Short mmCIF file of C-alpha atoms and ligand atoms in Angstrom, two decimals:
data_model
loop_
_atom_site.label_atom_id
_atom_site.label_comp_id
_atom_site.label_asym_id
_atom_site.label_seq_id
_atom_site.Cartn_x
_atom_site.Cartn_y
_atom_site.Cartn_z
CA UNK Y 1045 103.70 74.20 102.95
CA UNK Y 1046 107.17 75.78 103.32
CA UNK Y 1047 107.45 78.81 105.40
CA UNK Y 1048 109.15 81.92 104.29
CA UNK Y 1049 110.01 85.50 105.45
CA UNK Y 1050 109.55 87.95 102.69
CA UNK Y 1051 107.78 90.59 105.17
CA UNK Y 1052 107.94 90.84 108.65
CA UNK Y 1053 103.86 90.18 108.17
CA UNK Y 1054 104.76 86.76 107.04
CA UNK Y 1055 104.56 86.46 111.52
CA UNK Y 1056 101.90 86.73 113.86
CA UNK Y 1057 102.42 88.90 117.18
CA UNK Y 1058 103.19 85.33 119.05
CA UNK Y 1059 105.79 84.06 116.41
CA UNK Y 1060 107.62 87.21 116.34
CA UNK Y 1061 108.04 86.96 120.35
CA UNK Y 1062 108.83 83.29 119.88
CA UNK Y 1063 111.76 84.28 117.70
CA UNK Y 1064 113.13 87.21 120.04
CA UNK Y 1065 112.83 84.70 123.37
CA UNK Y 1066 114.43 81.99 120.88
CA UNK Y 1067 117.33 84.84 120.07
CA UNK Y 1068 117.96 85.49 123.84
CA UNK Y 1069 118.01 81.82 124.57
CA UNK Y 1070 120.31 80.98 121.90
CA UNK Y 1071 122.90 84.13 122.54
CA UNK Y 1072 122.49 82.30 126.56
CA UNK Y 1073 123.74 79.21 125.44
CA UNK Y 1074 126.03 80.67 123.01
CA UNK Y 1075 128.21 82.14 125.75
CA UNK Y 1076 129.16 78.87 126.60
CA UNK Y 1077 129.74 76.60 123.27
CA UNK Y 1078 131.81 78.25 120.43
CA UNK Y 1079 128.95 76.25 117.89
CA UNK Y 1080 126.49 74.06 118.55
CA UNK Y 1081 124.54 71.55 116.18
CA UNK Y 1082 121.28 72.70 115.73
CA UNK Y 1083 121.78 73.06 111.81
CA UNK Y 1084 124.06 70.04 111.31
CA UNK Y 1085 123.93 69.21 108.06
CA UNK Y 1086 122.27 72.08 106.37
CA UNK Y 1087 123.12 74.60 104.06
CA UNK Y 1088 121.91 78.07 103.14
CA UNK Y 1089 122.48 79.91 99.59
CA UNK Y 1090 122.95 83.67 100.49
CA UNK Y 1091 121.84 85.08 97.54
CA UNK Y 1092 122.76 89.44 97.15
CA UNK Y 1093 122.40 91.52 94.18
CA UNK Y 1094 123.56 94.63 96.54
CA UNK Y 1095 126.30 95.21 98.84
CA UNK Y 1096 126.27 94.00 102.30
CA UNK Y 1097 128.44 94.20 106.03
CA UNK Y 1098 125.92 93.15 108.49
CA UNK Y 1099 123.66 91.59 106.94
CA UNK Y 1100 126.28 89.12 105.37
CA UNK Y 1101 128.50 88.83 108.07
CA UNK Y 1102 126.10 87.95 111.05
CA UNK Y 1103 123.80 85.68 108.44
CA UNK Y 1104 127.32 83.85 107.81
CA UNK Y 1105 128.24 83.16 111.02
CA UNK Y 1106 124.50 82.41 112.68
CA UNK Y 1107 124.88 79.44 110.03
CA UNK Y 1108 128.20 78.45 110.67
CA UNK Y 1109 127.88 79.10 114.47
CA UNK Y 1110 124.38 76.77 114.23
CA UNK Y 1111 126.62 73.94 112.90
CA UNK Y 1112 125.55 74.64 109.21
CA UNK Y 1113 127.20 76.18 105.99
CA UNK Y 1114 126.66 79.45 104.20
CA UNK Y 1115 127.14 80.01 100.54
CA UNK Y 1116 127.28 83.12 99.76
CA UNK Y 1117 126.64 84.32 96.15
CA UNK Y 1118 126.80 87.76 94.02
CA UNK Y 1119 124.49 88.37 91.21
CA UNK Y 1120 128.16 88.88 89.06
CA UNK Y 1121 128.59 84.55 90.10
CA UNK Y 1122 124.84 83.63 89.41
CA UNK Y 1123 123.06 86.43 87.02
CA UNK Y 1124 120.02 85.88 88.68
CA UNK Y 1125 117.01 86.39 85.95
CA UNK Y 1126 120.12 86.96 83.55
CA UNK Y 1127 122.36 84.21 82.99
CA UNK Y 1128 119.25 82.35 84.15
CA UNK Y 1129 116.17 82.42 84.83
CA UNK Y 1130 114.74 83.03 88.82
CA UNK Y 1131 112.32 80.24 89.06
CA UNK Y 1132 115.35 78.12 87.48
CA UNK Y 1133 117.54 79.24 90.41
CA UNK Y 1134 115.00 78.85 92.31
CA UNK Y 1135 114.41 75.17 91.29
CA UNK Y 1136 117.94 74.50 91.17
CA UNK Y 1137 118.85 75.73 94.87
CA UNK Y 1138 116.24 73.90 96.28
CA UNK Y 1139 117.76 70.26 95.55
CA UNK Y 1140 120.80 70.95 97.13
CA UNK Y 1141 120.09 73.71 99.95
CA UNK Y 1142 117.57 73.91 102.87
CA UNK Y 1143 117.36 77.80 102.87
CA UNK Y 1144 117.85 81.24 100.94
CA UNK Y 1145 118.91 84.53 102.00
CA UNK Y 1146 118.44 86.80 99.50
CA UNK Y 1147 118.86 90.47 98.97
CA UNK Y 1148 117.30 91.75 96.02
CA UNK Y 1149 116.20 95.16 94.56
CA UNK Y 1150 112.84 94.42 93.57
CA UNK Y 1151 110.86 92.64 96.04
CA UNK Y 1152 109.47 91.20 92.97
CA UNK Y 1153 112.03 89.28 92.87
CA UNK Y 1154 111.74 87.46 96.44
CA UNK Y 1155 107.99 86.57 95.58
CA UNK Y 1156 109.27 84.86 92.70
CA UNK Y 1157 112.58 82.79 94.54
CA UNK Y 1158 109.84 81.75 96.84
CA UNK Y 1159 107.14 80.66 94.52
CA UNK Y 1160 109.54 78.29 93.18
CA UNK Y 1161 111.35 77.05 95.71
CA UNK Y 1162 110.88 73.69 97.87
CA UNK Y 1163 113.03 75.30 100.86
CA UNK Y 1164 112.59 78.70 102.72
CA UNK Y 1165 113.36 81.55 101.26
CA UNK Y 1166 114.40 84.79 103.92
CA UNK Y 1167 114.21 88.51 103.02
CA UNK Y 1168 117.47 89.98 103.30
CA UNK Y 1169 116.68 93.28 102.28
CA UNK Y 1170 114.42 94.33 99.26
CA UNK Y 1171 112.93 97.64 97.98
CA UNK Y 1172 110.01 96.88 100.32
CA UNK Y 1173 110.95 95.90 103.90
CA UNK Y 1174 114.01 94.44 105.68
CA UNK Y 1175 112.35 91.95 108.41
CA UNK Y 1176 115.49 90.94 110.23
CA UNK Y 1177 116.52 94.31 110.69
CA UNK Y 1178 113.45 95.11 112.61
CA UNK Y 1179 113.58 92.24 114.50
CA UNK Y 1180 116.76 92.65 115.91
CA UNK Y 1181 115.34 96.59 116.19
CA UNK Y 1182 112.46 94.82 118.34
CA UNK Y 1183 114.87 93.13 119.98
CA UNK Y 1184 117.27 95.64 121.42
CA UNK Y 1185 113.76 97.72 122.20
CA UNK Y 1186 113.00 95.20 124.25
CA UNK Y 1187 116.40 94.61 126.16
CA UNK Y 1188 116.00 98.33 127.08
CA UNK Y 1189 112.74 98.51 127.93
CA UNK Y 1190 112.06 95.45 128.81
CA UNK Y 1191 108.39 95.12 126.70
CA UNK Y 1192 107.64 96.47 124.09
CA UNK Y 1193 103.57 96.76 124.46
CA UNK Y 1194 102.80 100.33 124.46
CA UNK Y 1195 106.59 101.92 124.02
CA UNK Y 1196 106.80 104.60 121.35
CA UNK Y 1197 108.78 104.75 118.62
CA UNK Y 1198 109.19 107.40 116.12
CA UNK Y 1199 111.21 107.54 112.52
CA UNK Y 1200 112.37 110.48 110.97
CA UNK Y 1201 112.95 110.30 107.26
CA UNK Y 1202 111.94 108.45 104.61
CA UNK Y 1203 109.30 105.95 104.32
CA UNK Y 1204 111.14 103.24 102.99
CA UNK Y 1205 112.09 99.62 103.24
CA UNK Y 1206 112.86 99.76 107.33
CA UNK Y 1207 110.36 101.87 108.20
CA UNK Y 1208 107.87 99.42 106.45
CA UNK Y 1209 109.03 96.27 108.15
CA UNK Y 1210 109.21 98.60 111.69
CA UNK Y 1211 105.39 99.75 111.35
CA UNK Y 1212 104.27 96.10 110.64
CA UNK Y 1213 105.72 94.85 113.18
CA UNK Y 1214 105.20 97.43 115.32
CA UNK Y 1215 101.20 97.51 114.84
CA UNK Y 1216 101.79 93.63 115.16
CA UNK Y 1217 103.27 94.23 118.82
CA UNK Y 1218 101.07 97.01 120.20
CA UNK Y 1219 103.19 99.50 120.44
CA UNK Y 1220 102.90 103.48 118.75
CA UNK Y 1221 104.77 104.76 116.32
CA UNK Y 1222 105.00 108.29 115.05
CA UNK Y 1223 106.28 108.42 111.19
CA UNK Y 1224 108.08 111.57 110.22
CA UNK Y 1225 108.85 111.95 106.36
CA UNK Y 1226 108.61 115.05 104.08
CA UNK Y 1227 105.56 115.13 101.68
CA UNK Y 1228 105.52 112.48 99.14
CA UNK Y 1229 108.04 110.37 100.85
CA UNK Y 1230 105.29 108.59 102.98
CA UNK Y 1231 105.51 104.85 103.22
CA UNK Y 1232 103.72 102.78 100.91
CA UNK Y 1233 100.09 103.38 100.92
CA UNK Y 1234 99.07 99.64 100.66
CA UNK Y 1235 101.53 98.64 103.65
CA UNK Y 1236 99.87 101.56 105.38
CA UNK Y 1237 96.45 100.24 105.16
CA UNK Y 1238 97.69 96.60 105.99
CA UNK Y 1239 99.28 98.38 109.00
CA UNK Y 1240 96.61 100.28 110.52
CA UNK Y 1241 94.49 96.76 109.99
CA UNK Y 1242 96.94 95.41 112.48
CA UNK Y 1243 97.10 98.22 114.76
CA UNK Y 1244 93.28 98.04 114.86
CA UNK Y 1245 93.45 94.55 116.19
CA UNK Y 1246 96.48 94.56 118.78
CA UNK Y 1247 95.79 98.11 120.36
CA UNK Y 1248 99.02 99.64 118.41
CA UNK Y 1249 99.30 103.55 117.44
CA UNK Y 1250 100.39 104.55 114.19
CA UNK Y 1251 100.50 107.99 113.75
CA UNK Y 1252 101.74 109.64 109.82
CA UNK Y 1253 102.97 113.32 110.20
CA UNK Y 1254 105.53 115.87 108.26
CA UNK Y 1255 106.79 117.23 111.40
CA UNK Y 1256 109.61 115.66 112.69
CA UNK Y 1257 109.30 117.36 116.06
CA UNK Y 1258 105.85 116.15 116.54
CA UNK Y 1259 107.15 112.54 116.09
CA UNK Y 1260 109.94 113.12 118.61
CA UNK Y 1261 108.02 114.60 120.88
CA UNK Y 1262 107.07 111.92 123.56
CA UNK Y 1263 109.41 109.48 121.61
CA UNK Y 1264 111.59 106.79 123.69
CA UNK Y 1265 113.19 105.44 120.23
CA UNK Y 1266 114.30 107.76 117.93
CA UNK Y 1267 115.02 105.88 114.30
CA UNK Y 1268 116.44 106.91 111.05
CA UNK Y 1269 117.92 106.06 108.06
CA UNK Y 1270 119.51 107.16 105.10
CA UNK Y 1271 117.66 109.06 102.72
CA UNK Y 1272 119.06 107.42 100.22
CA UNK Y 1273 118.64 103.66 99.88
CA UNK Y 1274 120.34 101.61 97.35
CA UNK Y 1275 118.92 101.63 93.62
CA UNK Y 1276 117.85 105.38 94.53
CA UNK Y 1277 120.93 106.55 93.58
CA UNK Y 1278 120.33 109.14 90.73
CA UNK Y 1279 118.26 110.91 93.20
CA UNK Y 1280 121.09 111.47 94.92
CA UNK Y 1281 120.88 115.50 94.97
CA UNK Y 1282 117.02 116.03 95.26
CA UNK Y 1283 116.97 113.67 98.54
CA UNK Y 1284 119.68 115.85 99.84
CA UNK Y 1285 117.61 119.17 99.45
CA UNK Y 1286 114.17 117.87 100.73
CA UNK Y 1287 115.09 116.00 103.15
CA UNK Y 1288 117.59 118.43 105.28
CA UNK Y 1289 114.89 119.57 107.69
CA UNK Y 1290 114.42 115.56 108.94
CA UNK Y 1291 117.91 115.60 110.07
CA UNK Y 1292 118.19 113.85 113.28
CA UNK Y 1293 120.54 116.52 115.61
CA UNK Y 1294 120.82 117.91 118.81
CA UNK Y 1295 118.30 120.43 117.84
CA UNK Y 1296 115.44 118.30 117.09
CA UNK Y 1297 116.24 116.38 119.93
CA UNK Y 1298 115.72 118.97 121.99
CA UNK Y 1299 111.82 118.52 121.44
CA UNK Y 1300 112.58 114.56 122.68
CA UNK Y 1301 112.22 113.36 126.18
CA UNK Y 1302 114.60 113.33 128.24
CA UNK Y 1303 115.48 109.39 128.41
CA UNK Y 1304 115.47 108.80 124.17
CA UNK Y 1305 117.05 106.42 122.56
CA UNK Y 1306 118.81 106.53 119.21
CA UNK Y 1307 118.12 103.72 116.49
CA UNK Y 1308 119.95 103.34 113.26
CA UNK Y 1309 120.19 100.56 111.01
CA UNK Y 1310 123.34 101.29 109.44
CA UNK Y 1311 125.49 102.05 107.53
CA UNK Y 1312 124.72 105.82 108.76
CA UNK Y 1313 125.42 108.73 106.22
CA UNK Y 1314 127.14 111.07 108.93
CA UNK Y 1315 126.06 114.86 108.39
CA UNK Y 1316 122.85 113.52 106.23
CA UNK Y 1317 120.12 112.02 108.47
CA UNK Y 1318 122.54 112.02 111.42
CA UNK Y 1319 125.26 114.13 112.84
CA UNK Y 1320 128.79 112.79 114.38
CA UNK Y 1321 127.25 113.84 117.97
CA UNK Y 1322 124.21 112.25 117.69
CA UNK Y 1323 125.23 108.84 116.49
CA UNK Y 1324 128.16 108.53 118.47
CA UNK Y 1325 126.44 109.80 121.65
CA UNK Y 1326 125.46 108.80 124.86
CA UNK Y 1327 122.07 108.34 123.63
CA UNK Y 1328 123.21 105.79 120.61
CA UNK Y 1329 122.25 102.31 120.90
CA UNK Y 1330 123.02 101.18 116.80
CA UNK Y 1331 126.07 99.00 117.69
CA UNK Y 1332 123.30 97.07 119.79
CA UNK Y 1333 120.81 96.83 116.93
CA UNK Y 1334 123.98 95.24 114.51
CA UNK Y 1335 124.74 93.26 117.47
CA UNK Y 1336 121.13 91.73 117.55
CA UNK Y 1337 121.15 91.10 114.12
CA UNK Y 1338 123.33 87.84 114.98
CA UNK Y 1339 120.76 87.27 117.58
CA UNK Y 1340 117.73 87.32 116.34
CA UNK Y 1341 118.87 85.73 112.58
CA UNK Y 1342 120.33 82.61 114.58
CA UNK Y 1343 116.99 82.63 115.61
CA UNK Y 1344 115.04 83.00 112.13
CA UNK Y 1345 117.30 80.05 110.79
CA UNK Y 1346 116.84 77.84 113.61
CA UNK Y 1347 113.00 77.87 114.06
CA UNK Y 1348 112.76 77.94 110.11
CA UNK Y 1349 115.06 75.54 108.92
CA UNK Y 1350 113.57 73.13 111.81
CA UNK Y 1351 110.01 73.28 110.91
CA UNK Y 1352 109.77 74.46 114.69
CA UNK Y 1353 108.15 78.32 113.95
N1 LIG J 2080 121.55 97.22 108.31
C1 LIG J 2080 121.98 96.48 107.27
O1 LIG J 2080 121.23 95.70 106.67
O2 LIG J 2080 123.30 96.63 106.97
P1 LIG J 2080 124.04 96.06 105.66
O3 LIG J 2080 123.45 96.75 104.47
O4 LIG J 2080 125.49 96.37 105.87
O5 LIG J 2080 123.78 94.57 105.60
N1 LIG J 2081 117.10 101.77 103.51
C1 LIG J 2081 118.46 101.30 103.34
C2 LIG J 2081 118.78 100.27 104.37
C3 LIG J 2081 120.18 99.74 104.35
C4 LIG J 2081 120.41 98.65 105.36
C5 LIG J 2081 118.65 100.75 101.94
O1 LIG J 2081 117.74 100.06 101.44
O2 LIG J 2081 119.68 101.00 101.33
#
């Protein structure tokens, strides 16, 4: 049965470890060898119906840098479920490729790639999580802190995509985490419940509030994100109104301890969910999250495309 990573829940607590001890061994031995072989021979398609920098960049070069070869293709090139149809793609891919990245709106569309593929199909980014973004968010967590049992974590904002794939996995790794959004912005009620199952069963917190200065509040990872995702843009103006008061600034910040951290995923809307100072402050670790995302994808691809996770 092929494996795949359409939500970070596709792990258990032990695999996601594996992968972020698998990242850190593989950024070791990457100091030292401009590529090495571990993918010779293989090929991923990178599949993205929206726009990308990180997320294209560091999956292109964890392939290339593994000894394999990215493909990267637009939905404008392929008309995926347009020109053709997704289980075709799907079909198709799979008898020349051993992988596929794809970024999609509807995570819909994921289920389906996968259903019908022979090879592994990643989650690049959907409408419902983003799993390698909050494993290389795990991962920088845990180069701070050095664990990441019991640290605390709070997001301020909306309840979308990253915060989804953040409270999986962070009910999956014991830790607490406070979620801050304004009413009717929550996360998804079903990845909720799956959630608090998981919490239940490793010792983890999650705690669902519309006071952002209760999550802060004993916080040593501050997270937002835009309040806008992509495909939400004709709600453009409303966002802006109801969520001004989740704005992470020096005020609110003032309710955080005094050692806080500041997590982003990027690309940051400066002046939205984040001022200039904040971002760009002492506090600020987001270039290390985008760094990680190299890390920890290398890592993905390797244990996936080996049979070895
Ligand atoms: N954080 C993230 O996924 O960035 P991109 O949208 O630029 O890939
Ligand atoms: N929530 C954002 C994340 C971008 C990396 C979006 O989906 O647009």
């Amino acid at each position: 049965m092929q494996r795949h990573l359409l939500s970070i829940s596709d792990l258990s607590s032990e695999e996601i470890l594996k992968i972020l001890y698998k990242a850190l061994d593989l950024k070791e031995e990457l100091k030292f060898e401009a590529r090495l072989n571990y993918l010779l021979g293989k090929s991923c398609a990178l599949i993205f119906e929206k726009p990308s920098l990180r997320t294209r960049v560091t999956f292109e070069l964890a392939i290339t840098q593994l000894g394999g070869v990215p493909i990267y293709l637009t939905q404008s090139d392929i008309g995926l479920g347009k020109r053709e149809a997704i289980s075709d793609i799907a079909r198709n891919l799979s008898r020349w490729v051993n992988g596929i990245i794809a970024r999609t709106y509807a995570h819909k569309t994921l289920l389906e790639l996968a259903q019908y593929s022979t090879i592994s199909v990643i989650n690049a980014l959907s409408d419902l999580e983003h799993p390698c973004q909050a494993l290389a968010d795990f991962l920088t967590i845990y180069e701070k802190r050095g664990k990441l049992e019991g640290t605390k974590l709070a997001w301020v904002g909306d309840g979308n995509n990253v915060c989804h794939s953040l409270m999986l996995g962070a009910a999956l790794l014991g830790m607490t985490m406070k979620i801050a959004t304004p009413k009717g912005y929550e996360p998804n009620p079903s990845i909720l419940t799956k959630a608090q199952e998981y919490a239940i069963r490793n010792n983890a917190k999650l705690i669902i509030t519309n006071d952002p200065k209760e999550a802060v509040k004993d916080s040593e990872f501050i997270y937002t994100d835009t309040w806008i995702s992509m495909g939400q843009e004709a709600e453009v103006d409303i966002r802006r109104q109801i969520f001004r008061p989740f704005q992470v600034n020096k005020e609110l910040l003032s309710y955080a301890p005094h050692n806080y951290y500041i997590m982003h995923c990027l690309p940051a809307h400066r002046g939205e969910e984040i001022t200039d100072e904040v971002l760009d402050g002492p506090h600020s670790i987001v270039l290390d999250q985008a760094e990680n995302r190299l890390h920890v994808q290398r890592a993905v691809l390797f244990l996936l495309l080996t049979g070895r996770l």
